[in-house]
Amino acid sequence: MTGLDCQRVAGLLQAWDDMLVLCHASPDGDTLGAASALVRGLRALGKRADLFCADPIDPKFHFLFAGLGREHFTPAHILSVDVADPALLGEAEEAYAGCVELAIDHHSSHKDFAQYQWVEPAAAACELVYRLLGALGAPIDKATADCLYTGVATDTGCFRYSNVTPGTLRVAAGLLELGADAAAINRAMFETKSRAQVQAERLVMAGMRFSCGGRCALVQVPQAIYRETGAREGELDGVAALPRQIEGVLVGVTLKEKPDGTIKASLRSNPPASACAICEKFGGGGHTCAAGCSFSGITMEEAARRLEAACQEHLRGLGPL
Ligand SMILES: [Mn+2]
């Protein structure tokens, strides 16, 4: 449980070899981009490294792994990127949670679980990995730049969220100079939907409900929607952004039923509401304006009811709005 900065992390990695980099479950562009870029950078320095994610990777992210063959070795050091809580390792939690040596993360809600951690506020874990590769003197080729750009773009909603700082844009500018294909990545991440996805979004939006005098909007994604439309799970990631787009909504709630019956909630908030504060009431966390929590052993309707009640309480606590 020792906090490190970028330079000290670079020092550790210079001394280490045979590294396995863990991503969080339900992987997004940031955890995958950061892991792939870190592995590419470490390999460029002549080290053995590979990455692992417990959950299947949506095909839209497959390009992040182009040209990155698997390495077979017994890991001597386990790292994690973008993992705020060991529970987010998913199926890998049991095997790995106790032996993560270094956690690199940008979540303010980070729970110390690794021997060493480098946790620094940034828009994306990829921002930290970009700086780390610089400190290591690792070359950043086009494929690595594409990975890092993907993480920064996806965690900022294509540079639209309040987490974007001048530093974020400088990192993005640096990545463009290194050859990142921003236009193609933005199109693939933000402007491409399958027909199944549009059909699924239609069904989800049709069931949207409002509470707290219109300040909370909630949508539900039961497993049946995937069966009915043929949409893949990852294709509905963007749905979480939709409820908050509605005028007057301060908290947008998206509930997704997992195959095992667990209900995953993704909350998005507009100031002064805090998605993170609401999720923390249920053992979750994240960023102020984007956070998550999960429920097991209850129905989606019950999870919806509890979250609406928590939103109500949170909004009341903010005083007259
Ligand atoms: Mn992230």
Coordinates of C-alpha atoms and ligand atoms in Angstrom, one line a residue:
M1 CA 0.0 0.0 0.0
T2 CA 2.7 2.5 -1.0
G3 CA 1.7 5.4 -3.2
L4 CA 4.1 6.1 -6.0
D5 CA 4.5 8.8 -8.7
C6 CA 5.2 8.4 -12.4
Q7 CA 9.0 8.4 -12.0
R8 CA 9.0 5.8 -9.2
V9 CA 6.7 3.6 -11.2
A10 CA 9.0 3.8 -14.2
G11 CA 11.9 2.8 -11.9
L12 CA 10.0 -0.3 -10.8
L13 CA 9.1 -1.3 -14.3
Q14 CA 12.6 -0.9 -15.5
A15 CA 13.7 -3.4 -12.9
W16 CA 10.8 -5.9 -13.5
D17 CA 10.2 -8.5 -16.2
D18 CA 7.5 -11.1 -17.0
M19 CA 4.6 -8.7 -16.2
L20 CA 0.9 -9.5 -16.5
V21 CA -1.4 -6.4 -16.9
L22 CA -5.0 -6.9 -15.7
C23 CA -8.0 -5.0 -17.0
H24 CA -11.3 -4.5 -15.3
A25 CA -14.3 -6.7 -16.1
S26 CA -16.9 -5.3 -18.6
P27 CA -13.9 -3.8 -20.3
D28 CA -14.1 -0.3 -21.8
G29 CA -11.8 1.5 -24.2
D30 CA -9.7 3.0 -21.4
T31 CA -8.8 -0.2 -19.5
L32 CA -8.1 -2.1 -22.8
G33 CA -6.3 0.8 -24.4
A34 CA -4.1 1.4 -21.4
A35 CA -3.2 -2.3 -20.9
S36 CA -2.5 -2.8 -24.6
A37 CA -0.4 0.3 -24.8
L38 CA 1.5 -0.6 -21.6
V39 CA 2.2 -4.1 -22.9
R40 CA 3.4 -2.7 -26.3
G41 CA 5.7 -0.2 -24.5
L42 CA 7.2 -2.9 -22.2
R43 CA 7.7 -5.3 -25.1
A44 CA 9.5 -2.5 -27.1
L45 CA 11.9 -2.2 -24.1
G46 CA 12.6 -5.9 -24.5
K47 CA 10.5 -7.1 -21.7
R48 CA 8.0 -10.0 -21.6
A49 CA 4.5 -8.8 -20.9
D50 CA 0.9 -9.6 -21.7
L51 CA -2.5 -8.6 -20.6
F52 CA -5.6 -10.3 -19.2
C53 CA -9.3 -9.4 -19.0
A54 CA -11.7 -11.8 -17.3
D55 CA -14.6 -10.8 -19.6
P56 CA -15.0 -11.1 -23.3
I57 CA -13.9 -8.1 -25.4
D58 CA -16.4 -6.4 -27.6
P59 CA -15.3 -6.8 -31.3
K60 CA -15.3 -2.9 -31.7
F61 CA -12.2 -3.0 -29.5
H62 CA -10.4 -5.8 -31.3
F63 CA -8.2 -3.3 -33.3
L64 CA -6.5 -2.4 -30.0
F65 CA -4.8 -5.8 -30.1
A66 CA -3.7 -5.8 -33.8
G67 CA -0.2 -7.3 -34.1
L68 CA -0.1 -8.0 -30.4
G69 CA 0.6 -11.8 -30.2
R70 CA 0.1 -13.7 -26.9
E71 CA 3.2 -14.3 -24.8
H72 CA 3.4 -17.5 -22.7
F73 CA 5.2 -17.1 -19.4
T74 CA 4.6 -17.4 -15.7
P75 CA 4.1 -13.8 -14.5
A76 CA 6.5 -12.5 -11.9
H77 CA 4.7 -9.2 -11.4
I78 CA 1.0 -8.5 -11.7
L79 CA -0.2 -5.0 -12.6
S80 CA -3.7 -3.5 -13.0
V81 CA -4.8 -0.5 -15.0
D82 CA -8.0 1.5 -14.6
V83 CA -9.2 -0.9 -11.8
A84 CA -10.6 1.1 -8.9
D85 CA -11.6 -1.9 -6.7
P86 CA -10.5 -5.5 -6.7
A87 CA -14.1 -6.6 -7.1
L88 CA -13.9 -5.0 -10.6
L89 CA -11.5 -7.7 -11.7
G90 CA -14.6 -9.9 -12.1
E91 CA -13.8 -13.6 -12.5
A92 CA -10.1 -12.8 -12.0
E93 CA -10.7 -11.4 -8.6
E94 CA -10.2 -14.7 -6.8
A95 CA -7.0 -15.6 -8.6
Y96 CA -5.4 -12.2 -8.7
A97 CA -6.9 -9.7 -6.3
G98 CA -4.4 -10.6 -3.5
C99 CA -1.3 -10.5 -5.7
V100 CA -1.5 -7.2 -7.6
E101 CA 1.8 -5.6 -7.1
L102 CA 1.1 -2.3 -8.8
A103 CA -2.2 -0.6 -9.5
I104 CA -2.2 2.3 -12.0
D105 CA -5.5 4.2 -11.8
H106 CA -7.2 7.5 -12.2
H107 CA -10.4 7.0 -10.1
S108 CA -10.7 9.2 -7.0
S109 CA -12.7 6.3 -5.5
H110 CA -9.7 3.9 -5.8
K111 CA -9.6 1.4 -3.0
D112 CA -6.0 0.6 -2.1
F113 CA -5.6 -3.2 -2.9
A114 CA -2.1 -3.4 -4.5
Q115 CA 1.3 -3.4 -2.9
Y116 CA 2.1 -0.2 -4.8
Q117 CA -0.3 2.1 -6.4
W118 CA 0.0 5.1 -8.7
V119 CA -3.4 6.9 -8.4
E120 CA -3.6 10.3 -9.9
P121 CA -6.6 12.3 -11.1
A122 CA -6.7 12.3 -14.9
A123 CA -9.4 12.0 -17.5
A124 CA -8.3 8.5 -18.4
A125 CA -5.9 5.8 -17.2
C126 CA -4.4 6.2 -20.7
E127 CA -3.3 9.7 -19.8
L128 CA -1.2 8.1 -17.0
V129 CA 0.2 5.4 -19.3
Y130 CA 1.2 7.9 -21.9
R131 CA 3.2 9.8 -19.3
L132 CA 4.6 6.5 -17.9
L133 CA 5.8 5.4 -21.4
G134 CA 7.6 8.8 -21.7
A135 CA 9.3 8.3 -18.3
L136 CA 10.4 4.8 -19.4
G137 CA 11.8 6.1 -22.6
A138 CA 9.6 3.5 -24.4
P139 CA 8.9 4.3 -28.1
I140 CA 5.2 5.0 -28.9
D141 CA 4.4 3.7 -32.3
K142 CA 1.2 4.3 -34.2
A143 CA -0.6 1.2 -32.8
T144 CA 0.3 2.3 -29.3
A145 CA -0.8 5.9 -30.0
D146 CA -4.1 4.5 -31.3
C147 CA -4.6 2.5 -28.0
L148 CA -3.9 5.5 -25.8
Y149 CA -6.1 7.9 -27.9
T150 CA -9.0 5.4 -27.7
G151 CA -8.8 5.4 -23.9
V152 CA -8.7 9.2 -23.6
A153 CA -11.4 9.7 -26.2
T154 CA -13.8 7.1 -24.7
D155 CA -13.4 8.2 -21.0
T156 CA -14.1 11.8 -22.0
G157 CA -17.1 11.1 -24.3
C158 CA -14.9 12.3 -27.1
F159 CA -13.6 15.3 -25.1
R160 CA -17.0 16.5 -24.1
Y161 CA -17.0 15.7 -20.3
S162 CA -16.0 18.0 -17.5
N163 CA -13.0 15.7 -16.7
V164 CA -11.1 17.1 -19.8
T165 CA -8.3 19.4 -18.7
P166 CA -5.7 21.3 -20.7
G167 CA -3.4 18.3 -19.9
T168 CA -5.9 15.9 -21.5
L169 CA -5.9 17.9 -24.7
R170 CA -2.1 18.1 -24.6
V171 CA -1.9 14.3 -24.3
A172 CA -4.3 14.0 -27.2
A173 CA -2.3 16.4 -29.3
G174 CA 0.9 14.4 -28.5
L175 CA -0.9 11.2 -29.6
L176 CA -2.0 12.8 -32.9
E177 CA 1.6 13.8 -33.5
L178 CA 2.6 10.2 -33.0
G179 CA 0.1 9.1 -35.7
A180 CA -3.1 8.2 -33.8
D181 CA -5.9 8.0 -36.3
A182 CA -8.4 10.1 -34.3
A183 CA -11.0 10.5 -37.0
A184 CA -11.3 6.7 -37.6
I185 CA -11.3 5.9 -33.9
N186 CA -13.9 8.5 -33.2
R187 CA -16.1 7.1 -36.0
A188 CA -15.7 3.6 -34.7
M189 CA -16.3 4.5 -31.1
F190 CA -19.0 7.2 -31.3
E191 CA -20.6 7.2 -34.7
T192 CA -21.1 3.6 -35.6
K193 CA -24.1 1.5 -34.6
S194 CA -25.4 -1.8 -35.9
R195 CA -29.1 -2.0 -36.8
A196 CA -29.6 -4.4 -33.8
Q197 CA -28.1 -1.7 -31.6
V198 CA -30.5 0.9 -32.8
Q199 CA -33.4 -1.5 -32.4
A200 CA -32.3 -2.3 -28.8
E201 CA -31.9 1.4 -28.0
R202 CA -35.4 2.1 -29.3
L203 CA -36.8 -0.5 -26.9
V204 CA -34.8 0.8 -24.0
M205 CA -35.7 4.4 -24.6
A206 CA -39.4 3.5 -24.9
G207 CA -39.3 2.2 -21.3
M208 CA -37.7 5.4 -19.9
R209 CA -39.3 6.6 -16.7
F210 CA -38.9 9.8 -14.7
S211 CA -38.9 10.5 -11.0
C212 CA -37.9 13.2 -8.5
G213 CA -40.0 15.8 -10.4
G214 CA -38.2 15.0 -13.7
R215 CA -34.7 15.3 -12.3
C216 CA -34.1 11.6 -12.4
A217 CA -34.5 9.5 -15.6
L218 CA -34.1 5.7 -15.5
V219 CA -33.8 3.1 -18.3
Q220 CA -33.6 -0.7 -18.0
V221 CA -31.8 -3.2 -20.1
P222 CA -33.1 -6.7 -19.3
Q223 CA -31.3 -9.7 -20.9
A224 CA -34.4 -10.3 -23.1
I225 CA -33.5 -7.2 -25.1
Y226 CA -30.3 -8.9 -26.4
R227 CA -32.3 -12.0 -27.3
E228 CA -35.1 -10.0 -29.0
T229 CA -32.8 -7.7 -31.1
G230 CA -29.5 -9.6 -31.5
A231 CA -27.6 -6.7 -30.1
R232 CA -24.4 -7.6 -28.2
E233 CA -23.9 -6.4 -24.7
G234 CA -21.1 -4.0 -25.5
E235 CA -23.3 -2.3 -28.1
L236 CA -25.5 -0.9 -25.3
D237 CA -22.6 0.7 -23.5
G238 CA -23.6 4.1 -24.9
V239 CA -27.1 3.9 -23.5
A240 CA -25.9 5.1 -20.1
A241 CA -25.3 8.5 -21.6
L242 CA -28.8 8.9 -22.9
P243 CA -31.0 9.6 -19.8
R244 CA -28.8 12.5 -18.7
Q245 CA -29.2 14.2 -22.1
I246 CA -32.8 15.1 -21.3
E247 CA -33.4 18.7 -20.3
G248 CA -33.9 19.1 -16.5
V249 CA -32.4 15.6 -15.7
L250 CA -29.7 15.8 -13.1
V251 CA -29.3 12.0 -12.6
G252 CA -29.5 9.4 -15.4
V253 CA -29.7 5.8 -14.3
T254 CA -29.2 2.8 -16.5
L255 CA -29.8 -0.7 -15.2
K256 CA -28.5 -3.7 -17.0
E257 CA -29.3 -7.3 -16.1
K258 CA -26.2 -9.5 -16.4
P259 CA -26.6 -13.2 -17.5
D260 CA -26.2 -14.3 -13.9
G261 CA -29.0 -12.1 -12.8
T262 CA -26.8 -9.4 -11.2
I263 CA -28.1 -5.9 -11.8
K264 CA -25.4 -3.4 -12.8
A265 CA -26.3 0.3 -12.4
S266 CA -24.5 3.0 -14.3
L267 CA -25.3 6.5 -13.2
R268 CA -24.5 9.8 -14.9
S269 CA -25.1 13.1 -13.3
N270 CA -25.1 16.8 -14.1
P271 CA -23.8 19.3 -11.5
P272 CA -24.5 19.8 -8.7
A273 CA -25.7 16.2 -8.4
S274 CA -23.1 13.5 -7.8
A275 CA -23.5 10.0 -9.4
C276 CA -20.6 8.8 -7.2
A277 CA -22.3 9.9 -3.9
I278 CA -25.4 7.9 -4.9
C279 CA -23.5 4.8 -5.9
E280 CA -21.4 4.9 -2.7
K281 CA -24.6 4.3 -0.8
F282 CA -24.7 0.9 -2.5
G283 CA -21.1 0.0 -2.1
G284 CA -20.1 1.3 -5.6
G285 CA -18.2 4.3 -6.7
G286 CA -16.5 6.0 -9.7
H287 CA -16.2 9.6 -10.7
T288 CA -18.4 12.5 -9.6
C289 CA -20.4 12.6 -12.8
A290 CA -20.1 8.9 -13.9
A291 CA -20.3 6.1 -11.4
G292 CA -21.6 2.6 -10.9
C293 CA -22.8 0.0 -8.4
S294 CA -24.4 -3.4 -8.5
F295 CA -27.1 -5.4 -6.9
S296 CA -27.6 -9.1 -6.6
G297 CA -30.5 -11.2 -5.3
I298 CA -33.1 -8.6 -6.2
T299 CA -35.2 -7.8 -9.2
M300 CA -34.4 -5.0 -11.6
E301 CA -37.6 -3.3 -10.5
E302 CA -36.5 -3.4 -6.8
A303 CA -33.0 -2.1 -7.8
A304 CA -34.8 0.7 -9.8
R305 CA -36.9 1.6 -6.7
R306 CA -33.9 1.7 -4.4
L307 CA -31.9 3.9 -6.8
E308 CA -34.8 6.3 -7.3
A309 CA -35.2 6.6 -3.5
A310 CA -31.5 7.2 -3.2
C311 CA -31.6 9.9 -6.0
Q312 CA -34.5 11.5 -4.2
E313 CA -32.6 11.7 -0.9
H314 CA -29.5 12.9 -2.7
L315 CA -31.3 15.6 -4.6
R316 CA -33.1 16.7 -1.4
G317 CA -29.8 17.0 0.3
L318 CA -28.6 19.5 -2.3
G319 CA -31.3 22.0 -1.1
P320 CA -33.6 23.9 -3.4
L321 CA -32.4 23.6 -7.0
Ligands
MN1 MN -10.9 4.9 -17.1

